[in-house]
């Protein structure tokens, strides 16, 4: 009901002359993102596009996207300590992860679906292809999700994941990390990334982290310990803000002939 | 020093890794009881308007091997060419069609498969109609940043020929790689869309 009202408010030819109308998304800064072909991460060699990407200006197809209502989410979806618990809480360092989802214009992105998954405290995933010898925690599934509130905020409770070895070099290890998937308001904003933990020396030895060339970009994926947000006698807290692509605002329209 | 811009940088991407399904489709990897149903499995219900179709295919790496641990998402308009999104300003889409789907590639065959409807045409920014298409997004271990592509329909020759997006592709030999061939599978129109990295 409410949505229909919003739709009629911004549609119609009169609006097209309005200033401040939102246009396409800013071009992705490909030097800030990892390149597709990063030989130190061996799997990327055969899984990177061989031909240059086609440049596609944003159309309605990219500037729209699915929206997930708060009803999508169950009460334990953002509690990885309890959402798979069988006999008790998951084992490990109890932490809260919280932050905001913003766009490049520094505006909050409300209603964004944030999904996260991670290894257990020993660095082991609950997955049949996982072969690392660290023990499975019977009370830890490793997945969760949240939807951002009106200020773009999300939060969840979990245990700090362990570092784990992986087959790349003969002795490569991933730093402790949490995987994140984000839906903003448009399919052009779709993003999957990983969160690292402040002060972890393993960050600087990881062939996947180093697919990102700029140290400042790696720092952007590194959550900061927030002593003020800790739960006394319970859990540490890490703050992790995420930035999605922002939209151009068109102060002057540049319309093609006939439109 | 000159003034500074107040824009932020987009968070850099990192690979979805081998266990993306734990987060995206946990029930599919036997993590059950956290939530009842994985998101994006079902696009079409009995009330959905439009021609029922199947979209399927496989993802191949640079050596021609099938990638069996990918995750595919699709986003498309309804049968009338409207998106079920608050960002859709042209009208109200079919409330019985979400337009978004998510499927893993099969761990054995590498095939992904969506049951959906054929989308209507959507205008380009200058008002000309694009050919019917589905937006496809691919992530997997070894893919550092999610890949967007488009699926066009092989039986839409006339619309494809006048699509302003397809017309902009400089190297014409790449054009057929965006077009899914139509066949029939158990009486259902089936479009096969293989993706080659
Ligand atoms: Fe991981």
Coordinates of C-alpha atoms in Angstrom, one line a residue, chain B:
Chain B
X1 CA 45.7 20.7 -0.2
X2 CA 42.6 20.9 -2.3
X3 CA 39.2 20.2 -0.9
X4 CA 38.3 16.6 -0.3
X5 CA 35.3 14.8 -1.7
X6 CA 32.9 13.5 0.8
X7 CA 32.2 10.2 -1.1
X8 CA 33.2 6.9 0.4
X9 CA 34.9 4.0 -1.4
X10 CA 32.8 1.0 -2.1
X11 CA 33.9 -2.0 0.1
X12 CA 36.2 -4.1 -2.0
X13 CA 35.0 -7.5 -3.1
X14 CA 36.5 -10.8 -1.9
X15 CA 35.8 -14.2 -3.4
X16 CA 32.7 -16.0 -2.2
X17 CA 35.0 -19.0 -1.5
X18 CA 34.2 -22.7 -1.6
X19 CA 31.6 -22.6 1.1
X20 CA 29.3 -19.8 -0.2
X21 CA 26.4 -22.2 0.1
X22 CA 26.7 -22.3 3.9
X23 CA 25.5 -18.7 3.9
X24 CA 23.4 -18.6 0.7
X25 CA 21.7 -22.0 0.6
X26 CA 22.4 -23.6 4.0
X27 CA 19.6 -26.2 3.7
X28 CA 21.1 -27.3 0.4
X29 CA 24.4 -28.2 2.2
X30 CA 22.5 -29.9 5.0
X31 CA 22.6 -27.1 7.6
X32 CA 19.0 -27.5 8.5
X33 CA 16.9 -25.9 11.2
X34 CA 18.4 -22.5 11.1
X35 CA 15.8 -21.3 8.6
X36 CA 13.1 -23.3 6.9
X37 CA 13.8 -22.5 3.2
X38 CA 16.7 -21.1 1.3
X39 CA 16.0 -17.8 -0.3
X40 CA 15.4 -17.6 -4.1
X41 CA 14.5 -21.2 -4.7
X42 CA 11.0 -20.6 -6.0
X43 CA 10.2 -17.8 -8.5
X44 CA 6.9 -18.9 -9.9
X45 CA 3.6 -19.8 -8.2
X46 CA 0.2 -20.7 -9.6
X47 CA -0.9 -17.1 -9.8
X48 CA 2.2 -15.8 -11.6
X49 CA 1.4 -14.3 -15.0
X50 CA 3.5 -15.3 -18.0
X51 CA 4.9 -18.1 -20.0
X52 CA 6.6 -20.8 -17.8
X53 CA 10.1 -21.6 -18.9
X54 CA 13.2 -23.3 -17.6
X55 CA 16.6 -21.7 -17.7
X56 CA 19.5 -24.0 -17.2
X57 CA 23.2 -24.2 -18.0
X58 CA 26.7 -24.7 -16.7
X59 CA 29.7 -22.5 -16.0
X60 CA 33.0 -23.4 -17.6
X61 CA 36.4 -22.3 -16.5
X62 CA 39.2 -21.2 -18.8
X63 CA 40.2 -24.8 -19.5
X64 CA 36.7 -25.9 -20.4
X65 CA 36.1 -27.7 -17.1
X66 CA 32.7 -27.4 -15.5
X67 CA 32.6 -25.4 -12.3
X68 CA 30.6 -27.4 -9.7
X69 CA 30.8 -25.0 -6.7
X70 CA 29.3 -21.8 -8.2
X71 CA 26.3 -19.9 -7.1
X72 CA 24.0 -18.3 -9.7
X73 CA 21.5 -15.5 -9.1
X74 CA 19.1 -14.1 -11.6
X75 CA 17.0 -10.9 -11.7
X76 CA 14.3 -10.3 -14.2
X77 CA 11.2 -8.3 -15.1
X78 CA 7.7 -9.8 -14.9
X79 CA 5.7 -10.8 -18.0
X80 CA 4.8 -7.1 -18.7
X81 CA 8.4 -5.9 -18.3
X82 CA 8.1 -4.5 -14.8
X83 CA 10.5 -5.2 -11.9
X84 CA 9.2 -6.2 -8.5
X85 CA 11.3 -3.6 -6.8
X86 CA 10.7 -0.3 -4.9
X87 CA 13.1 1.2 -7.4
X88 CA 10.7 0.4 -10.2
X89 CA 9.0 3.8 -11.0
X90 CA 7.0 2.8 -14.1
X91 CA 4.2 0.9 -12.5
X92 CA 3.4 -2.0 -10.2
X93 CA 4.8 -5.4 -11.1
X94 CA 3.0 -8.7 -10.8
X95 CA 2.8 -9.3 -7.0
X96 CA 3.0 -13.0 -7.6
X97 CA 6.5 -12.8 -9.2
X98 CA 9.5 -11.8 -7.1
X99 CA 11.8 -11.8 -10.2
X100 CA 14.9 -12.9 -8.2
X101 CA 16.2 -16.4 -8.0
X102 CA 19.3 -18.1 -6.5
X103 CA 20.6 -21.6 -7.3
X104 CA 23.8 -23.5 -6.8
X105 CA 25.4 -25.3 -9.7
X106 CA 24.9 -29.0 -9.0
X107 CA 27.8 -30.7 -7.2
X108 CA 27.9 -33.6 -9.6
X109 CA 26.8 -32.3 -13.0
X110 CA 27.6 -28.6 -12.5
X111 CA 24.2 -27.7 -13.9
X112 CA 22.1 -24.8 -12.5
X113 CA 18.4 -24.6 -13.2
X114 CA 15.6 -22.1 -12.7
X115 CA 11.9 -22.4 -13.2
X116 CA 10.7 -19.0 -14.1
X117 CA 8.7 -17.0 -16.7
X118 CA 9.7 -15.3 -19.8
X119 CA 10.2 -11.6 -19.0
X120 CA 8.6 -8.7 -20.9
X121 CA 10.6 -6.0 -22.6
X122 CA 12.2 -3.2 -20.6
X123 CA 13.2 0.2 -22.0
X124 CA 16.7 1.4 -22.4
X125 CA 17.5 4.8 -20.9
X126 CA 16.5 6.6 -24.1
X127 CA 13.1 4.8 -24.2
X128 CA 13.9 2.3 -26.9
X129 CA 12.9 -1.2 -25.8
X130 CA 15.6 -3.7 -25.0
X131 CA 15.1 -7.3 -26.0
X132 CA 13.7 -9.5 -23.2
X133 CA 16.6 -10.6 -21.0
X134 CA 17.5 -11.9 -17.5
X135 CA 20.3 -10.5 -15.5
X136 CA 22.7 -13.2 -14.3
X137 CA 25.3 -12.9 -11.5
X138 CA 27.9 -15.6 -10.9
X139 CA 30.1 -16.1 -7.8
X140 CA 32.4 -18.9 -6.9
X141 CA 35.7 -19.9 -5.3
X142 CA 38.4 -18.3 -7.5
X143 CA 36.1 -15.5 -8.7
X144 CA 37.4 -12.4 -6.9
X145 CA 34.5 -10.2 -7.8
X146 CA 31.0 -11.3 -8.8
X147 CA 30.4 -11.4 -12.6
X148 CA 27.3 -9.9 -14.2
X149 CA 26.0 -11.0 -17.5
X150 CA 22.7 -11.1 -19.4
X151 CA 20.8 -13.9 -20.9
X152 CA 18.9 -13.2 -24.1
X153 CA 16.4 -15.5 -25.8
X154 CA 17.2 -17.3 -29.0
X155 CA 13.7 -17.2 -30.3
X156 CA 13.5 -13.4 -30.0
X157 CA 15.5 -12.7 -33.2
X158 CA 13.6 -9.5 -34.1
X159 CA 13.8 -8.0 -30.6
X160 CA 17.5 -9.0 -30.3
X161 CA 18.3 -7.4 -33.6
X162 CA 17.0 -4.0 -32.4
X163 CA 18.2 -4.2 -28.8
X164 CA 20.2 -1.1 -28.0
X165 CA 22.4 -2.9 -25.5
X166 CA 23.3 -5.8 -27.9
X167 CA 23.9 -3.2 -30.7
X168 CA 26.7 -1.7 -28.6
X169 CA 28.8 -4.8 -28.4
X170 CA 31.8 -4.1 -30.5
X171 CA 33.1 -7.7 -31.1
X172 CA 30.2 -9.3 -32.8
X173 CA 31.6 -12.8 -32.3
X174 CA 30.8 -12.4 -28.6
X175 CA 27.1 -11.7 -29.2
X176 CA 25.9 -15.3 -29.5
X177 CA 27.4 -16.1 -26.1
X178 CA 24.7 -14.0 -24.6
X179 CA 21.8 -15.8 -26.3
X180 CA 20.2 -18.9 -24.9
X181 CA 19.0 -21.5 -27.3
X182 CA 15.4 -22.7 -26.9
X183 CA 14.4 -26.3 -26.8
X184 CA 11.7 -28.4 -25.1
X185 CA 12.1 -30.5 -22.0
X186 CA 9.0 -32.5 -20.9
X187 CA 6.9 -30.1 -22.8
X188 CA 8.4 -27.0 -21.1
X189 CA 10.2 -24.4 -23.1
X190 CA 13.8 -24.7 -21.9
X191 CA 16.6 -22.2 -22.5
X192 CA 20.2 -23.3 -22.2
X193 CA 22.6 -20.7 -21.1
X194 CA 26.2 -21.8 -20.6
X195 CA 28.7 -19.3 -19.2
X196 CA 32.3 -19.5 -20.2
X197 CA 34.9 -17.6 -18.2

